[in-house]
């Protein structure tokens, strides 16, 4: 049996060892990393709200109510701010109700394992987030995975696996490592034809996509066709936590059945208040300006990378992967970019399949266009040196 130390050495030799880098100060477009000022090109803070003045003020207001909630939601941990945030999320997602969870991972594992169980069936895109996979495994339902965005394969599975239990189709809205978008219009059709629930994890679309920032389903015109809108508050919305937005019946069911909701101390008021402020901001004129600025930045950066010959793997959003392939080459690329003042992480197994390692660049509304142009030029120069292009 290998020791832990031996396994860690093996990870190092394979280019799969992970360690944390510490940022000093706020999460802006530039950060202080290891005593050096660098361009942050790997954050999910897409609208730049994590250090926005309105959210900071809301956090101060929330902290005045205490530093903790004291208990789980079903004991004494439901405060007025929990209810205010859930009502605000429901209005935002245009659903009857919403329920706040402590994280995206807690939401997906809790929602899926509550809604389906033994004898039921889950149909999941192969590139869905790990928390969806873990939720499916925890549920003990029959777990069927279809090739990425392959609706013909999903339809065949729905026809072949015609059981008597509940059926749940679940997908990311925006796929977090590829930046492409799920074909939700066809998924809505298939869900209705085959008496299935449709759940969309829109962690990377919420606040960013759609005419009013309501996410992937709004962008594709199927807000009413999604049964469970799941999303996070800590990416485009700049705060922390996650939610399920659905019918009143489904939300009531989750209150009674979702273990990650029932058995967790609830989020504190200093986290809840900024989330309400973020949703208000997304709905404001400033929110529209931030989305427009983000779209322009994405177009600029992608255009420069395409001109340099990089493979961005079909990205349709602010998540812009640069395909490299081998793990060690990917990490060498990342290290050399950091030396040049650009902080972008390499993505390796188990997050992505072996041989498909990439740099995962993420664009923010608060990036200056000149900084993105310079970064793309540097990436092109380093990529040519390393033989990536």
Short mmCIF file of C-alpha atoms in Angstrom, two decimals:
data_model
loop_
_atom_site.label_atom_id
_atom_site.label_comp_id
_atom_site.label_asym_id
_atom_site.label_seq_id
_atom_site.Cartn_x
_atom_site.Cartn_y
_atom_site.Cartn_z
CA UNK A 1 0.00 0.00 0.00
CA UNK A 2 1.32 3.44 -0.96
CA UNK A 3 1.89 5.95 1.79
CA UNK A 4 0.35 9.40 1.51
CA UNK A 5 3.82 10.85 0.94
CA UNK A 6 4.44 8.42 -1.93
CA UNK A 7 1.13 9.32 -3.55
CA UNK A 8 1.96 13.01 -3.26
CA UNK A 9 5.36 12.38 -4.89
CA UNK A 10 3.59 10.52 -7.69
CA UNK A 11 1.28 13.47 -8.27
CA UNK A 12 4.32 15.77 -8.48
CA UNK A 13 6.02 13.52 -11.03
CA UNK A 14 2.86 13.47 -13.18
CA UNK A 15 2.40 17.25 -13.10
CA UNK A 16 -0.83 16.79 -11.10
CA UNK A 17 0.25 18.18 -7.72
CA UNK A 18 -1.85 21.08 -6.46
CA UNK A 19 -1.04 23.87 -4.05
CA UNK A 20 -2.72 27.10 -3.04
CA UNK A 21 -1.58 30.58 -3.95
CA UNK A 22 -2.39 33.35 -1.51
CA UNK A 23 -3.77 36.69 -2.71
CA UNK A 24 -3.19 39.72 -0.52
CA UNK A 25 -6.01 42.26 -0.45
CA UNK A 26 -9.19 42.50 -2.50
CA UNK A 27 -10.23 40.47 -5.54
CA UNK A 28 -9.89 42.97 -8.37
CA UNK A 29 -8.73 42.81 -11.97
CA UNK A 30 -5.18 42.95 -10.60
CA UNK A 31 -4.08 41.29 -7.35
CA UNK A 32 -0.99 41.05 -5.16
CA UNK A 33 0.31 37.49 -5.41
CA UNK A 34 3.49 36.46 -3.60
CA UNK A 35 4.52 40.10 -3.34
CA UNK A 36 3.98 40.77 -7.05
CA UNK A 37 1.21 42.73 -8.78
CA UNK A 38 -0.32 40.53 -11.49
CA UNK A 39 -3.28 40.54 -13.87
CA UNK A 40 -5.94 38.18 -12.51
CA UNK A 41 -7.11 36.04 -15.41
CA UNK A 42 -8.55 33.02 -13.58
CA UNK A 43 -11.30 34.38 -11.32
CA UNK A 44 -15.04 33.67 -11.51
CA UNK A 45 -15.69 37.25 -10.36
CA UNK A 46 -17.04 37.96 -13.84
CA UNK A 47 -18.76 41.30 -13.15
CA UNK A 48 -16.13 42.48 -10.69
CA UNK A 49 -18.66 42.65 -7.84
CA UNK A 50 -16.55 40.89 -5.20
CA UNK A 51 -15.04 44.22 -4.11
CA UNK A 52 -17.86 46.51 -5.28
CA UNK A 53 -18.69 49.35 -2.90
CA UNK A 54 -22.42 48.52 -2.78
CA UNK A 55 -21.72 44.94 -1.71
CA UNK A 56 -19.16 46.08 0.87
CA UNK A 57 -21.73 48.44 2.39
CA UNK A 58 -24.29 45.65 2.49
CA UNK A 59 -21.81 43.37 4.24
CA UNK A 60 -21.27 46.00 6.94
CA UNK A 61 -25.04 46.28 7.41
CA UNK A 62 -25.32 42.49 7.65
CA UNK A 63 -22.45 42.23 10.14
CA UNK A 64 -24.31 44.62 12.43
CA UNK A 65 -26.86 41.80 12.86
CA UNK A 66 -24.16 39.39 14.04
CA UNK A 67 -21.32 37.25 12.78
CA UNK A 68 -23.25 34.00 12.67
CA UNK A 69 -26.77 32.62 12.39
CA UNK A 70 -26.33 30.26 15.32
CA UNK A 71 -28.09 27.19 13.94
CA UNK A 72 -29.43 25.37 10.93
CA UNK A 73 -32.42 26.80 9.10
CA UNK A 74 -34.92 24.38 10.67
CA UNK A 75 -33.77 25.04 14.23
CA UNK A 76 -33.27 28.75 14.88
CA UNK A 77 -31.04 29.74 11.97
CA UNK A 78 -33.62 31.33 9.68
CA UNK A 79 -33.29 35.11 9.88
CA UNK A 80 -35.23 37.81 8.06
CA UNK A 81 -32.33 38.21 5.62
CA UNK A 82 -32.62 34.55 4.57
CA UNK A 83 -36.25 35.13 3.66
CA UNK A 84 -35.49 38.44 1.92
CA UNK A 85 -32.76 36.85 -0.19
CA UNK A 86 -34.93 33.87 -1.13
CA UNK A 87 -37.79 36.15 -2.17
CA UNK A 88 -35.33 38.24 -4.20
CA UNK A 89 -33.90 35.16 -5.94
CA UNK A 90 -37.39 33.88 -6.79
CA UNK A 91 -38.28 37.22 -8.40
CA UNK A 92 -34.97 37.22 -10.25
CA UNK A 93 -35.42 33.69 -11.61
CA UNK A 94 -39.18 34.16 -12.09
CA UNK A 95 -40.17 31.20 -9.96
CA UNK A 96 -42.63 30.74 -7.11
CA UNK A 97 -39.99 30.15 -4.45
CA UNK A 98 -36.27 29.82 -3.82
CA UNK A 99 -34.12 28.16 -1.21
CA UNK A 100 -30.60 29.24 -0.20
CA UNK A 101 -27.83 26.67 0.32
CA UNK A 102 -24.37 27.21 1.80
CA UNK A 103 -22.43 26.46 -1.41
CA UNK A 104 -22.85 25.23 -4.95
CA UNK A 105 -21.55 21.82 -3.92
CA UNK A 106 -24.02 21.63 -1.04
CA UNK A 107 -26.85 22.72 -3.32
CA UNK A 108 -26.22 20.14 -6.06
CA UNK A 109 -25.60 17.22 -3.73
CA UNK A 110 -28.60 18.17 -1.61
CA UNK A 111 -31.06 18.89 -4.42
CA UNK A 112 -30.29 15.82 -6.54
CA UNK A 113 -30.14 13.33 -3.69
CA UNK A 114 -33.45 14.68 -2.35
CA UNK A 115 -35.40 14.67 -5.61
CA UNK A 116 -34.44 11.18 -6.79
CA UNK A 117 -33.46 7.89 -5.17
CA UNK A 118 -33.44 4.13 -5.70
CA UNK A 119 -35.51 3.15 -8.71
CA UNK A 120 -35.38 6.64 -10.21
CA UNK A 121 -33.28 7.76 -13.18
CA UNK A 122 -30.83 10.63 -13.68
CA UNK A 123 -29.70 11.74 -17.14
CA UNK A 124 -26.53 13.84 -16.97
CA UNK A 125 -24.16 15.45 -19.47
CA UNK A 126 -20.71 13.84 -19.23
CA UNK A 127 -19.05 17.21 -18.65
CA UNK A 128 -21.31 18.25 -15.78
CA UNK A 129 -19.66 19.62 -12.66
CA UNK A 130 -18.27 17.19 -10.07
CA UNK A 131 -20.92 18.26 -7.56
CA UNK A 132 -23.65 17.04 -9.94
CA UNK A 133 -21.89 13.70 -10.32
CA UNK A 134 -21.50 13.37 -6.55
CA UNK A 135 -25.14 14.30 -6.00
CA UNK A 136 -26.17 11.59 -8.46
CA UNK A 137 -24.00 9.00 -6.72
CA UNK A 138 -25.36 9.98 -3.30
CA UNK A 139 -28.92 9.64 -4.56
CA UNK A 140 -28.44 5.94 -5.46
CA UNK A 141 -30.67 6.49 -8.47
CA UNK A 142 -29.80 4.91 -11.82
CA UNK A 143 -27.18 7.25 -13.27
CA UNK A 144 -27.04 7.61 -17.06
CA UNK A 145 -24.46 9.90 -18.68
CA UNK A 146 -24.74 11.06 -22.28
CA UNK A 147 -21.94 12.47 -24.49
CA UNK A 148 -21.43 16.20 -24.12
CA UNK A 149 -24.39 18.18 -25.52
CA UNK A 150 -25.51 15.15 -27.59
CA UNK A 151 -29.29 15.47 -27.66
CA UNK A 152 -29.78 12.45 -29.90
CA UNK A 153 -28.00 10.33 -27.29
CA UNK A 154 -30.09 11.85 -24.50
CA UNK A 155 -33.28 11.08 -26.42
CA UNK A 156 -32.19 7.45 -26.92
CA UNK A 157 -31.46 7.08 -23.21
CA UNK A 158 -34.83 8.54 -22.27
CA UNK A 159 -36.53 6.05 -24.61
CA UNK A 160 -34.47 3.05 -23.48
CA UNK A 161 -34.59 3.72 -19.73
CA UNK A 162 -38.34 4.05 -19.40
CA UNK A 163 -38.87 3.15 -15.75
CA UNK A 164 -41.74 3.88 -13.39
CA UNK A 165 -39.85 6.21 -11.05
CA UNK A 166 -38.94 9.86 -11.23
CA UNK A 167 -36.75 11.06 -14.08
CA UNK A 168 -34.32 13.96 -13.75
CA UNK A 169 -32.35 15.56 -16.57
CA UNK A 170 -29.54 17.67 -15.16
CA UNK A 171 -27.01 19.86 -16.92
CA UNK A 172 -24.67 22.76 -16.45
CA UNK A 173 -25.96 25.89 -18.18
CA UNK A 174 -22.44 27.06 -18.94
CA UNK A 175 -19.81 24.31 -18.75
CA UNK A 176 -17.18 25.56 -16.36
CA UNK A 177 -14.06 24.20 -18.07
CA UNK A 178 -15.06 24.61 -21.73
CA UNK A 179 -17.15 27.79 -21.65
CA UNK A 180 -19.81 26.39 -23.98
CA UNK A 181 -23.57 26.40 -23.39
CA UNK A 182 -26.04 23.56 -22.95
CA UNK A 183 -28.71 23.12 -25.68
CA UNK A 184 -31.51 23.97 -23.24
CA UNK A 185 -34.20 24.48 -25.86
CA UNK A 186 -33.99 20.85 -26.97
CA UNK A 187 -33.61 19.68 -23.37
CA UNK A 188 -36.86 21.39 -22.42
CA UNK A 189 -38.61 19.63 -25.31
CA UNK A 190 -37.23 16.22 -24.32
CA UNK A 191 -38.08 16.72 -20.66
CA UNK A 192 -41.70 17.44 -21.55
CA UNK A 193 -41.96 14.59 -24.04
CA UNK A 194 -40.55 12.05 -21.58
CA UNK A 195 -42.13 13.25 -18.33
CA UNK A 196 -38.82 14.30 -16.77
CA UNK A 197 -37.79 17.14 -14.51
CA UNK A 198 -35.13 19.47 -15.89
CA UNK A 199 -32.52 20.94 -13.54
CA UNK A 200 -29.97 23.51 -14.76
CA UNK A 201 -26.85 24.44 -12.80
CA UNK A 202 -26.34 28.00 -13.99
CA UNK A 203 -23.46 28.89 -11.68
CA UNK A 204 -21.47 30.47 -14.52
CA UNK A 205 -24.39 32.09 -16.35
CA UNK A 206 -26.25 33.81 -13.52
CA UNK A 207 -25.78 37.56 -13.54
CA UNK A 208 -23.86 37.39 -16.81
CA UNK A 209 -25.95 35.92 -19.63
CA UNK A 210 -29.31 36.98 -20.99
CA UNK A 211 -30.76 40.40 -21.65
CA UNK A 212 -31.21 41.07 -17.93
CA UNK A 213 -28.53 38.75 -16.53
CA UNK A 214 -30.90 35.98 -15.51
CA UNK A 215 -28.66 33.40 -17.09
CA UNK A 216 -28.50 30.74 -19.75
CA UNK A 217 -32.22 29.95 -19.71
CA UNK A 218 -33.04 33.62 -20.33
CA UNK A 219 -30.46 33.79 -23.11
CA UNK A 220 -32.13 30.83 -24.84
CA UNK A 221 -35.71 31.86 -24.06
CA UNK A 222 -36.64 28.89 -21.84
CA UNK A 223 -36.94 30.37 -18.34
CA UNK A 224 -40.36 28.75 -17.87
CA UNK A 225 -39.19 25.38 -19.19
CA UNK A 226 -36.66 24.73 -16.44
CA UNK A 227 -38.05 23.01 -13.32
CA UNK A 228 -35.12 23.67 -10.99
CA UNK A 229 -32.87 26.66 -11.51
CA UNK A 230 -29.74 26.10 -9.44
CA UNK A 231 -27.01 28.70 -9.26
CA UNK A 232 -24.35 30.25 -7.08
CA UNK A 233 -23.99 33.67 -5.50
CA UNK A 234 -20.19 33.67 -5.44
CA UNK A 235 -19.29 34.01 -9.13
CA UNK A 236 -21.00 36.66 -11.26
CA UNK A 237 -22.83 37.93 -8.17
CA UNK A 238 -19.64 38.44 -6.15
CA UNK A 239 -20.92 37.08 -2.82
CA UNK A 240 -21.21 33.52 -1.45
CA UNK A 241 -23.69 30.67 -1.27
CA UNK A 242 -26.07 29.01 -3.72
CA UNK A 243 -29.76 28.49 -4.35
CA UNK A 244 -32.52 26.42 -5.86
CA UNK A 245 -35.33 28.38 -7.52
CA UNK A 246 -38.39 26.31 -8.41
CA UNK A 247 -42.05 25.78 -7.68
CA UNK A 248 -43.31 26.24 -4.13
CA UNK A 249 -43.92 22.48 -3.95
CA UNK A 250 -40.36 21.54 -4.93
CA UNK A 251 -38.84 24.08 -2.55
CA UNK A 252 -41.02 22.82 0.31
CA UNK A 253 -39.94 19.27 -0.54
CA UNK A 254 -36.26 20.28 -0.43
CA UNK A 255 -36.73 21.92 2.98
CA UNK A 256 -37.91 18.55 4.24
CA UNK A 257 -35.59 16.25 2.30
CA UNK A 258 -32.31 17.95 1.29
CA UNK A 259 -29.75 16.81 3.84
CA UNK A 260 -27.16 19.48 3.00
CA UNK A 261 -29.83 22.08 3.78
CA UNK A 262 -31.27 20.43 6.88
CA UNK A 263 -27.97 19.58 8.59
CA UNK A 264 -25.90 22.74 7.98
CA UNK A 265 -25.65 25.92 10.02
CA UNK A 266 -27.13 28.63 7.82
CA UNK A 267 -25.24 31.43 6.11
CA UNK A 268 -24.48 34.49 8.28
CA UNK A 269 -26.11 37.89 7.69
CA UNK A 270 -22.88 39.50 6.45
CA UNK A 271 -23.01 37.06 3.51
CA UNK A 272 -26.74 37.29 2.86
CA UNK A 273 -26.98 41.07 2.62
CA UNK A 274 -24.37 41.45 -0.16
CA UNK A 275 -26.21 38.81 -2.21
CA UNK A 276 -29.39 40.89 -2.10
CA UNK A 277 -27.36 43.97 -3.08
CA UNK A 278 -25.77 42.05 -5.97
CA UNK A 279 -29.14 41.05 -7.43
CA UNK A 280 -30.34 44.63 -7.17
CA UNK A 281 -27.20 45.78 -8.95
CA UNK A 282 -27.57 43.22 -11.74
CA UNK A 283 -31.08 44.56 -12.33
CA UNK A 284 -29.84 48.15 -12.49
CA UNK A 285 -28.44 50.26 -15.31
CA UNK A 286 -24.96 49.65 -13.93
CA UNK A 287 -25.55 45.90 -14.20
CA UNK A 288 -26.40 46.26 -17.89
CA UNK A 289 -23.26 48.36 -18.42
CA UNK A 290 -21.13 45.71 -16.69
CA UNK A 291 -22.57 42.93 -18.86
CA UNK A 292 -21.96 44.98 -21.99
CA UNK A 293 -18.41 45.70 -20.91
CA UNK A 294 -17.83 42.02 -20.16
CA UNK A 295 -19.13 40.99 -23.61
CA UNK A 296 -16.82 43.52 -25.29
CA UNK A 297 -13.84 42.30 -23.29
CA UNK A 298 -14.60 38.68 -24.16
CA UNK A 299 -14.83 39.47 -27.87
CA UNK A 300 -11.55 41.39 -27.77
CA UNK A 301 -9.64 38.67 -25.95
CA UNK A 302 -11.01 35.79 -28.03
CA UNK A 303 -10.29 37.66 -31.22
CA UNK A 304 -6.66 38.16 -30.26
CA UNK A 305 -6.23 34.50 -29.29
CA UNK A 306 -7.89 33.28 -32.49
CA UNK A 307 -5.59 35.49 -34.56
CA UNK A 308 -2.62 33.93 -32.76
CA UNK A 309 -3.84 30.42 -33.67
CA UNK A 310 -4.98 29.16 -30.25
CA UNK A 311 -7.67 26.51 -29.82
CA UNK A 312 -10.28 27.93 -27.40
CA UNK A 313 -12.33 24.73 -27.52
CA UNK A 314 -15.63 26.19 -28.73
CA UNK A 315 -16.07 28.65 -25.87
CA UNK A 316 -19.25 30.77 -26.13
CA UNK A 317 -18.84 32.73 -22.91
CA UNK A 318 -16.45 34.56 -20.61
CA UNK A 319 -14.71 31.26 -19.83
CA UNK A 320 -11.96 30.98 -22.44
CA UNK A 321 -9.91 27.76 -22.33
CA UNK A 322 -6.62 27.49 -24.20
CA UNK A 323 -6.01 23.86 -25.15
CA UNK A 324 -2.53 22.55 -24.33
CA UNK A 325 -2.82 18.77 -23.84
CA UNK A 326 -0.20 17.33 -21.46
CA UNK A 327 -0.35 18.26 -17.78
CA UNK A 328 3.29 19.28 -17.33
CA UNK A 329 3.29 21.45 -20.45
CA UNK A 330 0.15 23.15 -19.19
CA UNK A 331 1.71 23.92 -15.83
CA UNK A 332 4.91 25.16 -17.47
CA UNK A 333 2.78 27.53 -19.56
CA UNK A 334 1.05 28.75 -16.39
CA UNK A 335 4.35 29.26 -14.54
CA UNK A 336 5.91 31.25 -17.36
CA UNK A 337 2.85 33.47 -17.68
CA UNK A 338 2.99 34.20 -13.97
CA UNK A 339 6.60 35.29 -14.38
CA UNK A 340 5.28 37.69 -17.03
CA UNK A 341 2.68 39.09 -14.62
CA UNK A 342 -0.37 37.08 -15.73
CA UNK A 343 -2.08 34.79 -13.22
CA UNK A 344 -3.94 32.01 -15.04
CA UNK A 345 -4.27 28.48 -13.70
CA UNK A 346 -3.66 25.25 -15.56
CA UNK A 347 -6.52 22.73 -15.43
CA UNK A 348 -5.58 19.05 -15.20
CA UNK A 349 -7.12 15.68 -14.29
CA UNK A 350 -9.34 14.86 -12.51
CA UNK A 351 -11.03 18.17 -13.38
CA UNK A 352 -10.64 17.43 -17.09
CA UNK A 353 -9.80 14.15 -18.88
CA UNK A 354 -6.16 13.18 -19.35
CA UNK A 355 -4.70 14.69 -22.50
CA UNK A 356 -7.14 17.61 -22.51
CA UNK A 357 -5.35 19.92 -20.07
CA UNK A 358 -5.77 23.60 -20.69
CA UNK A 359 -5.29 27.08 -19.35
CA UNK A 360 -8.66 28.33 -18.14
CA UNK A 361 -8.76 32.06 -18.78
CA UNK A 362 -11.71 33.97 -17.39
CA UNK A 363 -12.60 37.51 -18.39
CA UNK A 364 -14.03 40.18 -16.09
CA UNK A 365 -16.03 43.31 -16.82
CA UNK A 366 -13.47 45.27 -14.82
CA UNK A 367 -10.50 44.23 -16.98
CA UNK A 368 -9.13 47.13 -18.98
CA UNK A 369 -9.10 46.39 -22.73
CA UNK A 370 -5.45 47.43 -22.97
CA UNK A 371 -4.54 44.90 -20.27
CA UNK A 372 -6.36 42.13 -22.12
CA UNK A 373 -4.65 43.01 -25.40
CA UNK A 374 -1.25 42.95 -23.71
CA UNK A 375 -2.09 39.66 -21.96
CA UNK A 376 -3.15 38.02 -25.24
CA UNK A 377 0.11 39.16 -26.85
CA UNK A 378 2.11 37.70 -23.97
CA UNK A 379 0.17 34.43 -24.09
CA UNK A 380 0.87 34.20 -27.82
CA UNK A 381 4.58 34.84 -27.32
CA UNK A 382 4.93 32.28 -24.50
CA UNK A 383 2.72 29.79 -26.32
CA UNK A 384 4.91 29.93 -29.42
CA UNK A 385 8.04 29.52 -27.30
CA UNK A 386 6.56 26.37 -25.70
CA UNK A 387 5.23 24.99 -28.99
CA UNK A 388 1.56 25.25 -28.06
CA UNK A 389 0.84 27.17 -31.28
#
